[in-house]
Amino acid sequence: MKKVIVVTSSPRKGGNSETLADMFAQGAKSAGHEVEQVAVRDVKLQFCTGCMYCHSHDKCVLNDGMNALYSKFQNADVLVFATPVYYYAVSGQLKTFLDRLNPLYTRKNKFKEVYLLATAADDSEAAMNGSVSDIQGWIDCFDGVELKGVIRGIGLEDRDDIAKTDFGQRAFEMGASV
Ligand SMILES: Cc1cc2nc3c(=O)[nH]c(=O)nc-3n(C[C@H](O)[C@H](O)[C@H](O)COP(=O)(O)O)c2cc1C
C-alpha cells in the first residue's frame, strides 16, 4: 500500500482538473492505496517570502496552513498535482503551493513518484508543455524523483466538459496503476 497525496489547484470546485483528481484518487483507492486530497483553495496560503528560514529550521516562518502539511508530504510515496492550464503554465495557485513546499528541499523525502493531471481549453496536446515543464522543474530539485505520468486533458473549456470525454476514465486507470 502506498500513501498518495492528490493536490488540486483550481478555484473551480468540481471542475475539469478536480474531476481528473477525484478519478485518479478513486483509482488509487480501488487498488488499495491510502489517498489524501488537498485542495489549495482550502489551504490558508501566503506567498513564499524567500527568507530561507526553512533551510535552517524544521518549518516555514509563515504561520498559515502550510506547516501542517510538510510532514505528510515528506512521508508520502506518491504526489499528484492537478491544475487547469493558465496562460500555458500551471495555475498561479499551484505555483504558489509548490514554492511553499520549499521546506521539503532540505529534508529527506520518501516520495519518488509524481503525476500531473492538467486540463486546458486548447485542443492541442502541446498546450500542456508549459505545465509539464513547470512540474519537471520542481521535480528536478529533488533527488531520484520522477514524473511517472501525465494526463493532458485537452479541449475542456466549460466546467463540466470533462464529462463528455474519457479523460476521467484514463485518470482512474492511472490512479489504479500507481
Ligand atoms: C485565467 C485563465 C487562464 C487560462 N489560460 C488558458 C490557456 O493559456 N490555454 C488554454 O488552453 N486554456 C486556458 N484557460 C482555460 C482553462 O485551462 C480550462 O477551462 C480548464 O479546463 C479549466 O480547468 P478547471 O475546470 O479545473 O478550472 C484559462 C482559464 C483561465 C480562468
PDB file of C-alpha atoms and ligand atoms in Angstrom:
ATOM      1  CA  MET A   1       0.000   0.000   0.000  1.00  0.00           C
ATOM      2  CA  LYS A   2       1.317   3.440  -0.944  1.00  0.00           C
ATOM      3  CA  LYS A   3       0.498   6.805   0.591  1.00  0.00           C
ATOM      4  CA  VAL A   4      -0.765   9.074  -2.180  1.00  0.00           C
ATOM      5  CA  ILE A   5      -1.417  12.812  -1.875  1.00  0.00           C
ATOM      6  CA  VAL A   6      -3.542  14.415  -4.581  1.00  0.00           C
ATOM      7  CA  VAL A   7      -3.329  18.212  -4.778  1.00  0.00           C
ATOM      8  CA  THR A   8      -5.951  20.198  -6.698  1.00  0.00           C
ATOM      9  CA  SER A   9      -5.307  23.809  -7.627  1.00  0.00           C
ATOM     10  CA  SER A  10      -8.324  25.147  -9.481  1.00  0.00           C
ATOM     11  CA  PRO A  11     -10.596  27.715  -7.872  1.00  0.00           C
ATOM     12  CA  ARG A  12     -13.401  25.963  -9.765  1.00  0.00           C
ATOM     13  CA  LYS A  13     -14.856  23.345  -7.422  1.00  0.00           C
ATOM     14  CA  GLY A  14     -15.853  20.168  -9.238  1.00  0.00           C
ATOM     15  CA  GLY A  15     -14.339  21.443 -12.494  1.00  0.00           C
ATOM     16  CA  ASN A  16     -12.277  19.609 -15.079  1.00  0.00           C
ATOM     17  CA  SER A  17      -8.941  19.227 -13.282  1.00  0.00           C
ATOM     18  CA  GLU A  18     -10.632  18.418  -9.976  1.00  0.00           C
ATOM     19  CA  THR A  19     -12.658  15.705 -11.697  1.00  0.00           C
ATOM     20  CA  LEU A  20      -9.409  14.188 -13.002  1.00  0.00           C
ATOM     21  CA  ALA A  21      -8.013  14.343  -9.466  1.00  0.00           C
ATOM     22  CA  ASP A  22     -11.109  12.660  -7.996  1.00  0.00           C
ATOM     23  CA  MET A  23     -10.961   9.899 -10.597  1.00  0.00           C
ATOM     24  CA  PHE A  24      -7.241   9.352 -10.014  1.00  0.00           C
ATOM     25  CA  ALA A  25      -7.931   9.172  -6.258  1.00  0.00           C
ATOM     26  CA  GLN A  26     -10.737   6.666  -6.791  1.00  0.00           C
ATOM     27  CA  GLY A  27      -8.465   4.517  -8.943  1.00  0.00           C
ATOM     28  CA  ALA A  28      -5.674   4.577  -6.373  1.00  0.00           C
ATOM     29  CA  LYS A  29      -8.108   3.695  -3.567  1.00  0.00           C
ATOM     30  CA  SER A  30      -9.537   0.832  -5.637  1.00  0.00           C
ATOM     31  CA  ALA A  31      -6.004  -0.585  -5.817  1.00  0.00           C
ATOM     32  CA  GLY A  32      -5.731  -0.451  -2.008  1.00  0.00           C
ATOM     33  CA  HIS A  33      -3.646   2.699  -1.624  1.00  0.00           C
ATOM     34  CA  GLU A  34      -4.186   5.332   1.048  1.00  0.00           C
ATOM     35  CA  VAL A  35      -5.190   8.619  -0.552  1.00  0.00           C
ATOM     36  CA  GLU A  36      -5.371  12.113   0.892  1.00  0.00           C
ATOM     37  CA  GLN A  37      -6.730  15.014  -1.158  1.00  0.00           C
ATOM     38  CA  VAL A  38      -5.607  18.600  -0.607  1.00  0.00           C
ATOM     39  CA  ALA A  39      -7.423  21.484  -2.333  1.00  0.00           C
ATOM     40  CA  VAL A  40      -5.141  24.510  -2.500  1.00  0.00           C
ATOM     41  CA  ARG A  41      -8.163  26.820  -2.365  1.00  0.00           C
ATOM     42  CA  ASP A  42      -8.913  25.457   1.137  1.00  0.00           C
ATOM     43  CA  VAL A  43      -5.363  25.984   2.446  1.00  0.00           C
ATOM     44  CA  LYS A  44      -4.613  29.307   4.116  1.00  0.00           C
ATOM     45  CA  LEU A  45      -1.677  30.190   1.921  1.00  0.00           C
ATOM     46  CA  GLN A  46       0.635  33.173   1.536  1.00  0.00           C
ATOM     47  CA  PHE A  47       3.432  33.683  -0.986  1.00  0.00           C
ATOM     48  CA  CYS A  48       6.921  32.383  -0.148  1.00  0.00           C
ATOM     49  CA  THR A  49       8.972  35.285   1.257  1.00  0.00           C
ATOM     50  CA  GLY A  50      12.304  33.817   0.091  1.00  0.00           C
ATOM     51  CA  CYS A  51      13.778  34.246   3.587  1.00  0.00           C
ATOM     52  CA  MET A  52      15.247  30.691   3.677  1.00  0.00           C
ATOM     53  CA  TYR A  53      14.226  30.276   7.324  1.00  0.00           C
ATOM     54  CA  CYS A  54      13.129  26.769   6.288  1.00  0.00           C
ATOM     55  CA  HIS A  55      16.705  25.810   5.379  1.00  0.00           C
ATOM     56  CA  SER A  56      17.786  26.046   8.991  1.00  0.00           C
ATOM     57  CA  HIS A  57      14.512  25.285  10.771  1.00  0.00           C
ATOM     58  CA  ASP A  58      12.007  22.481  10.645  1.00  0.00           C
ATOM     59  CA  LYS A  59       9.171  24.637   9.325  1.00  0.00           C
ATOM     60  CA  CYS A  60       8.174  27.753   7.422  1.00  0.00           C
ATOM     61  CA  VAL A  61       8.414  31.142   9.096  1.00  0.00           C
ATOM     62  CA  LEU A  62       4.885  31.930   7.891  1.00  0.00           C
ATOM     63  CA  ASN A  63       2.190  30.802  10.246  1.00  0.00           C
ATOM     64  CA  ASP A  64      -0.514  29.749   7.828  1.00  0.00           C
ATOM     65  CA  GLY A  65      -1.936  26.453   6.611  1.00  0.00           C
ATOM     66  CA  MET A  66       1.324  25.002   5.223  1.00  0.00           C
ATOM     67  CA  ASN A  67       3.227  23.907   8.344  1.00  0.00           C
ATOM     68  CA  ALA A  68       0.610  21.210   8.981  1.00  0.00           C
ATOM     69  CA  LEU A  69       1.319  19.687   5.554  1.00  0.00           C
ATOM     70  CA  TYR A  70       5.111  19.274   5.340  1.00  0.00           C
ATOM     71  CA  SER A  71       5.445  16.002   7.264  1.00  0.00           C
ATOM     72  CA  LYS A  72       2.570  14.480   5.295  1.00  0.00           C
ATOM     73  CA  PHE A  73       4.249  15.376   2.005  1.00  0.00           C
ATOM     74  CA  GLN A  74       7.667  14.243   3.203  1.00  0.00           C
ATOM     75  CA  ASN A  75       6.297  10.823   4.135  1.00  0.00           C
ATOM     76  CA  ALA A  76       4.062  10.247   1.113  1.00  0.00           C
ATOM     77  CA  ASP A  77       5.117   7.785  -1.608  1.00  0.00           C
ATOM     78  CA  VAL A  78       3.329   9.488  -4.481  1.00  0.00           C
ATOM     79  CA  LEU A  79       2.438  13.136  -5.160  1.00  0.00           C
ATOM     80  CA  VAL A  80      -0.200  14.057  -7.728  1.00  0.00           C
ATOM     81  CA  PHE A  81      -0.715  17.641  -8.901  1.00  0.00           C
ATOM     82  CA  ALA A  82      -3.876  18.625 -10.762  1.00  0.00           C
ATOM     83  CA  THR A  83      -4.051  22.002 -12.485  1.00  0.00           C
ATOM     84  CA  PRO A  84      -6.009  23.976 -15.033  1.00  0.00           C
ATOM     85  CA  VAL A  85      -3.672  25.451 -17.664  1.00  0.00           C
ATOM     86  CA  TYR A  86      -3.494  29.184 -17.030  1.00  0.00           C
ATOM     87  CA  TYR A  87      -1.603  31.109 -19.701  1.00  0.00           C
ATOM     88  CA  TYR A  88       0.145  27.925 -20.815  1.00  0.00           C
ATOM     89  CA  ALA A  89       1.552  27.246 -17.377  1.00  0.00           C
ATOM     90  CA  VAL A  90       0.297  25.695 -14.133  1.00  0.00           C
ATOM     91  CA  SER A  91      -2.210  27.795 -12.214  1.00  0.00           C
ATOM     92  CA  GLY A  92      -0.765  30.533 -10.021  1.00  0.00           C
ATOM     93  CA  GLN A  93      -2.347  28.707  -7.106  1.00  0.00           C
ATOM     94  CA  LEU A  94      -0.280  25.586  -7.824  1.00  0.00           C
ATOM     95  CA  LYS A  95       2.916  27.567  -8.414  1.00  0.00           C
ATOM     96  CA  THR A  96       2.480  29.343  -5.087  1.00  0.00           C
ATOM     97  CA  PHE A  97       1.850  25.995  -3.389  1.00  0.00           C
ATOM     98  CA  LEU A  98       4.971  24.437  -4.978  1.00  0.00           C
ATOM     99  CA  ASP A  99       7.071  27.402  -3.841  1.00  0.00           C
ATOM    100  CA  ARG A 100       5.730  26.977  -0.333  1.00  0.00           C
ATOM    101  CA  LEU A 101       6.833  23.330  -0.333  1.00  0.00           C
ATOM    102  CA  ASN A 102      10.372  24.725  -0.079  1.00  0.00           C
ATOM    103  CA  PRO A 103      10.897  23.271   3.446  1.00  0.00           C
ATOM    104  CA  LEU A 104      10.972  19.850   1.713  1.00  0.00           C
ATOM    105  CA  TYR A 105      14.037  20.916  -0.280  1.00  0.00           C
ATOM    106  CA  THR A 106      16.395  20.243   2.632  1.00  0.00           C
ATOM    107  CA  ARG A 107      14.533  17.207   4.009  1.00  0.00           C
ATOM    108  CA  LYS A 108      14.990  13.553   3.235  1.00  0.00           C
ATOM    109  CA  ASN A 109      11.740  12.812   1.425  1.00  0.00           C
ATOM    110  CA  LYS A 110      10.110   9.472   0.817  1.00  0.00           C
ATOM    111  CA  PHE A 111       8.244  10.395  -2.381  1.00  0.00           C
ATOM    112  CA  LYS A 112       9.828   9.281  -5.642  1.00  0.00           C
ATOM    113  CA  GLU A 113       6.825   9.412  -7.991  1.00  0.00           C
ATOM    114  CA  VAL A 114       4.923  12.443  -9.247  1.00  0.00           C
ATOM    115  CA  TYR A 115       1.910  12.625 -11.566  1.00  0.00           C
ATOM    116  CA  LEU A 116       0.460  15.659 -13.348  1.00  0.00           C
ATOM    117  CA  LEU A 117      -3.200  15.998 -14.311  1.00  0.00           C
ATOM    118  CA  ALA A 118      -3.753  19.080 -16.459  1.00  0.00           C
ATOM    119  CA  THR A 119      -6.754  20.461 -18.317  1.00  0.00           C
ATOM    120  CA  ALA A 120      -6.948  23.199 -20.954  1.00  0.00           C
ATOM    121  CA  ALA A 121      -9.464  24.721 -23.350  1.00  0.00           C
ATOM    122  CA  ASP A 122      -6.963  24.377 -26.205  1.00  0.00           C
ATOM    123  CA  ASP A 123      -7.314  21.175 -28.185  1.00  0.00           C
ATOM    124  CA  SER A 124      -3.590  20.709 -28.843  1.00  0.00           C
ATOM    125  CA  GLU A 125      -1.563  18.424 -26.572  1.00  0.00           C
ATOM    126  CA  ALA A 126       1.246  20.994 -26.761  1.00  0.00           C
ATOM    127  CA  ALA A 127      -0.957  23.238 -24.602  1.00  0.00           C
ATOM    128  CA  MET A 128       0.323  21.269 -21.589  1.00  0.00           C
ATOM    129  CA  ASN A 129       4.023  21.636 -22.375  1.00  0.00           C
ATOM    130  CA  GLY A 130       4.408  24.668 -20.120  1.00  0.00           C
ATOM    131  CA  SER A 131       2.721  22.902 -17.181  1.00  0.00           C
ATOM    132  CA  VAL A 132       4.817  19.752 -17.699  1.00  0.00           C
ATOM    133  CA  SER A 133       7.930  21.897 -17.724  1.00  0.00           C
ATOM    134  CA  ASP A 134       6.814  23.727 -14.546  1.00  0.00           C
ATOM    135  CA  ILE A 135       6.339  20.438 -12.687  1.00  0.00           C
ATOM    136  CA  GLN A 136       9.515  18.908 -14.128  1.00  0.00           C
ATOM    137  CA  GLY A 137      11.463  21.932 -12.872  1.00  0.00           C
ATOM    138  CA  TRP A 138      10.153  21.308  -9.349  1.00  0.00           C
ATOM    139  CA  ILE A 139      10.849  17.561  -9.589  1.00  0.00           C
ATOM    140  CA  ASP A 140      14.426  18.138 -10.773  1.00  0.00           C
ATOM    141  CA  CYS A 141      15.166  19.811  -7.443  1.00  0.00           C
ATOM    142  CA  PHE A 142      14.573  16.509  -5.597  1.00  0.00           C
ATOM    143  CA  ASP A 143      16.938  13.546  -5.913  1.00  0.00           C
ATOM    144  CA  GLY A 144      15.576  10.434  -7.569  1.00  0.00           C
ATOM    145  CA  VAL A 145      12.067  11.807  -8.142  1.00  0.00           C
ATOM    146  CA  GLU A 146      10.389  11.017 -11.459  1.00  0.00           C
ATOM    147  CA  LEU A 147       7.399  12.304 -13.421  1.00  0.00           C
ATOM    148  CA  LYS A 148       5.600   8.963 -13.789  1.00  0.00           C
ATOM    149  CA  GLY A 149       2.523  10.041 -15.713  1.00  0.00           C
ATOM    150  CA  VAL A 150       0.732  12.983 -17.259  1.00  0.00           C
ATOM    151  CA  ILE A 151      -2.881  13.361 -18.335  1.00  0.00           C
ATOM    152  CA  ARG A 152      -3.267  16.041 -20.973  1.00  0.00           C
ATOM    153  CA  GLY A 153      -6.962  16.871 -20.729  1.00  0.00           C
ATOM    154  CA  ILE A 154      -7.386  18.994 -23.843  1.00  0.00           C
ATOM    155  CA  GLY A 155     -10.448  20.678 -25.347  1.00  0.00           C
ATOM    156  CA  LEU A 156     -12.008  21.294 -21.918  1.00  0.00           C
ATOM    157  CA  GLU A 157     -13.315  24.823 -21.528  1.00  0.00           C
ATOM    158  CA  ASP A 158     -16.550  24.737 -19.559  1.00  0.00           C
ATOM    159  CA  ARG A 159     -16.544  23.321 -16.077  1.00  0.00           C
ATOM    160  CA  ASP A 160     -18.282  20.051 -16.979  1.00  0.00           C
ATOM    161  CA  ASP A 161     -16.751  19.475 -20.433  1.00  0.00           C
ATOM    162  CA  ILE A 162     -14.756  16.609 -18.954  1.00  0.00           C
ATOM    163  CA  ALA A 163     -17.933  14.557 -18.551  1.00  0.00           C
ATOM    164  CA  LYS A 164     -18.129  14.247 -22.346  1.00  0.00           C
ATOM    165  CA  THR A 165     -14.645  12.685 -22.623  1.00  0.00           C
ATOM    166  CA  ASP A 166     -12.771   9.595 -21.463  1.00  0.00           C
ATOM    167  CA  PHE A 167     -10.107  11.575 -19.585  1.00  0.00           C
ATOM    168  CA  GLY A 168     -11.765  10.713 -16.272  1.00  0.00           C
ATOM    169  CA  GLN A 169     -11.548   7.007 -17.039  1.00  0.00           C
ATOM    170  CA  ARG A 170      -7.907   7.420 -18.031  1.00  0.00           C
ATOM    171  CA  ALA A 171      -7.195   9.209 -14.743  1.00  0.00           C
ATOM    172  CA  PHE A 172      -8.929   6.364 -12.841  1.00  0.00           C
ATOM    173  CA  GLU A 173      -6.740   3.805 -14.614  1.00  0.00           C
ATOM    174  CA  MET A 174      -3.598   5.828 -13.948  1.00  0.00           C
ATOM    175  CA  GLY A 175      -4.519   6.016 -10.260  1.00  0.00           C
ATOM    176  CA  ALA A 176      -5.186   2.280 -10.161  1.00  0.00           C
ATOM    177  CA  SER A 177      -1.771   1.593 -11.671  1.00  0.00           C
ATOM    178  CA  VAL A 178       0.198   3.580  -9.074  1.00  0.00           C
TER     179      VAL A 178
HETATM  180  C1  LIG B   1      -7.040  32.697 -16.012  1.00  0.00           C
HETATM  181  C2  LIG B   1      -7.245  31.616 -17.022  1.00  0.00           C
HETATM  182  C3  LIG B   1      -6.253  31.365 -17.955  1.00  0.00           C
HETATM  183  C4  LIG B   1      -6.425  30.348 -18.876  1.00  0.00           C
HETATM  184  N1  LIG B   1      -5.427  30.122 -19.771  1.00  0.00           N
HETATM  185  C5  LIG B   1      -5.567  29.129 -20.677  1.00  0.00           C
HETATM  186  C6  LIG B   1      -4.541  28.883 -21.626  1.00  0.00           C
HETATM  187  O1  LIG B   1      -3.484  29.512 -21.633  1.00  0.00           O
HETATM  188  N2  LIG B   1      -4.735  27.881 -22.524  1.00  0.00           N
HETATM  189  C7  LIG B   1      -5.874  27.135 -22.545  1.00  0.00           C
HETATM  190  O2  LIG B   1      -5.996  26.243 -23.385  1.00  0.00           O
HETATM  191  N3  LIG B   1      -6.861  27.330 -21.630  1.00  0.00           N
HETATM  192  C8  LIG B   1      -6.741  28.318 -20.709  1.00  0.00           C
HETATM  193  N4  LIG B   1      -7.725  28.535 -19.780  1.00  0.00           N
HETATM  194  C9  LIG B   1      -8.898  27.613 -19.731  1.00  0.00           C
HETATM  195  C10 LIG B   1      -8.723  26.524 -18.677  1.00  0.00           C
HETATM  196  O3  LIG B   1      -7.434  25.942 -18.696  1.00  0.00           O
HETATM  197  C11 LIG B   1      -9.739  25.381 -18.895  1.00  0.00           C
HETATM  198  O4  LIG B   1     -11.047  25.886 -18.887  1.00  0.00           O
HETATM  199  C12 LIG B   1      -9.578  24.286 -17.852  1.00  0.00           C
HETATM  200  O5  LIG B   1     -10.243  23.113 -18.292  1.00  0.00           O
HETATM  201  C13 LIG B   1     -10.137  24.723 -16.513  1.00  0.00           C
HETATM  202  O6  LIG B   1      -9.960  23.694 -15.575  1.00  0.00           O
HETATM  203  P1  LIG B   1     -10.825  23.679 -14.224  1.00  0.00           P
HETATM  204  O7  LIG B   1     -12.254  23.401 -14.615  1.00  0.00           O
HETATM  205  O8  LIG B   1     -10.219  22.595 -13.422  1.00  0.00           O
HETATM  206  O9  LIG B   1     -10.655  25.016 -13.579  1.00  0.00           O
HETATM  207  C14 LIG B   1      -7.607  29.550 -18.858  1.00  0.00           C
HETATM  208  C15 LIG B   1      -8.601  29.823 -17.912  1.00  0.00           C
HETATM  209  C16 LIG B   1      -8.430  30.847 -17.016  1.00  0.00           C
HETATM  210  C17 LIG B   1      -9.507  31.117 -15.987  1.00  0.00           C
END
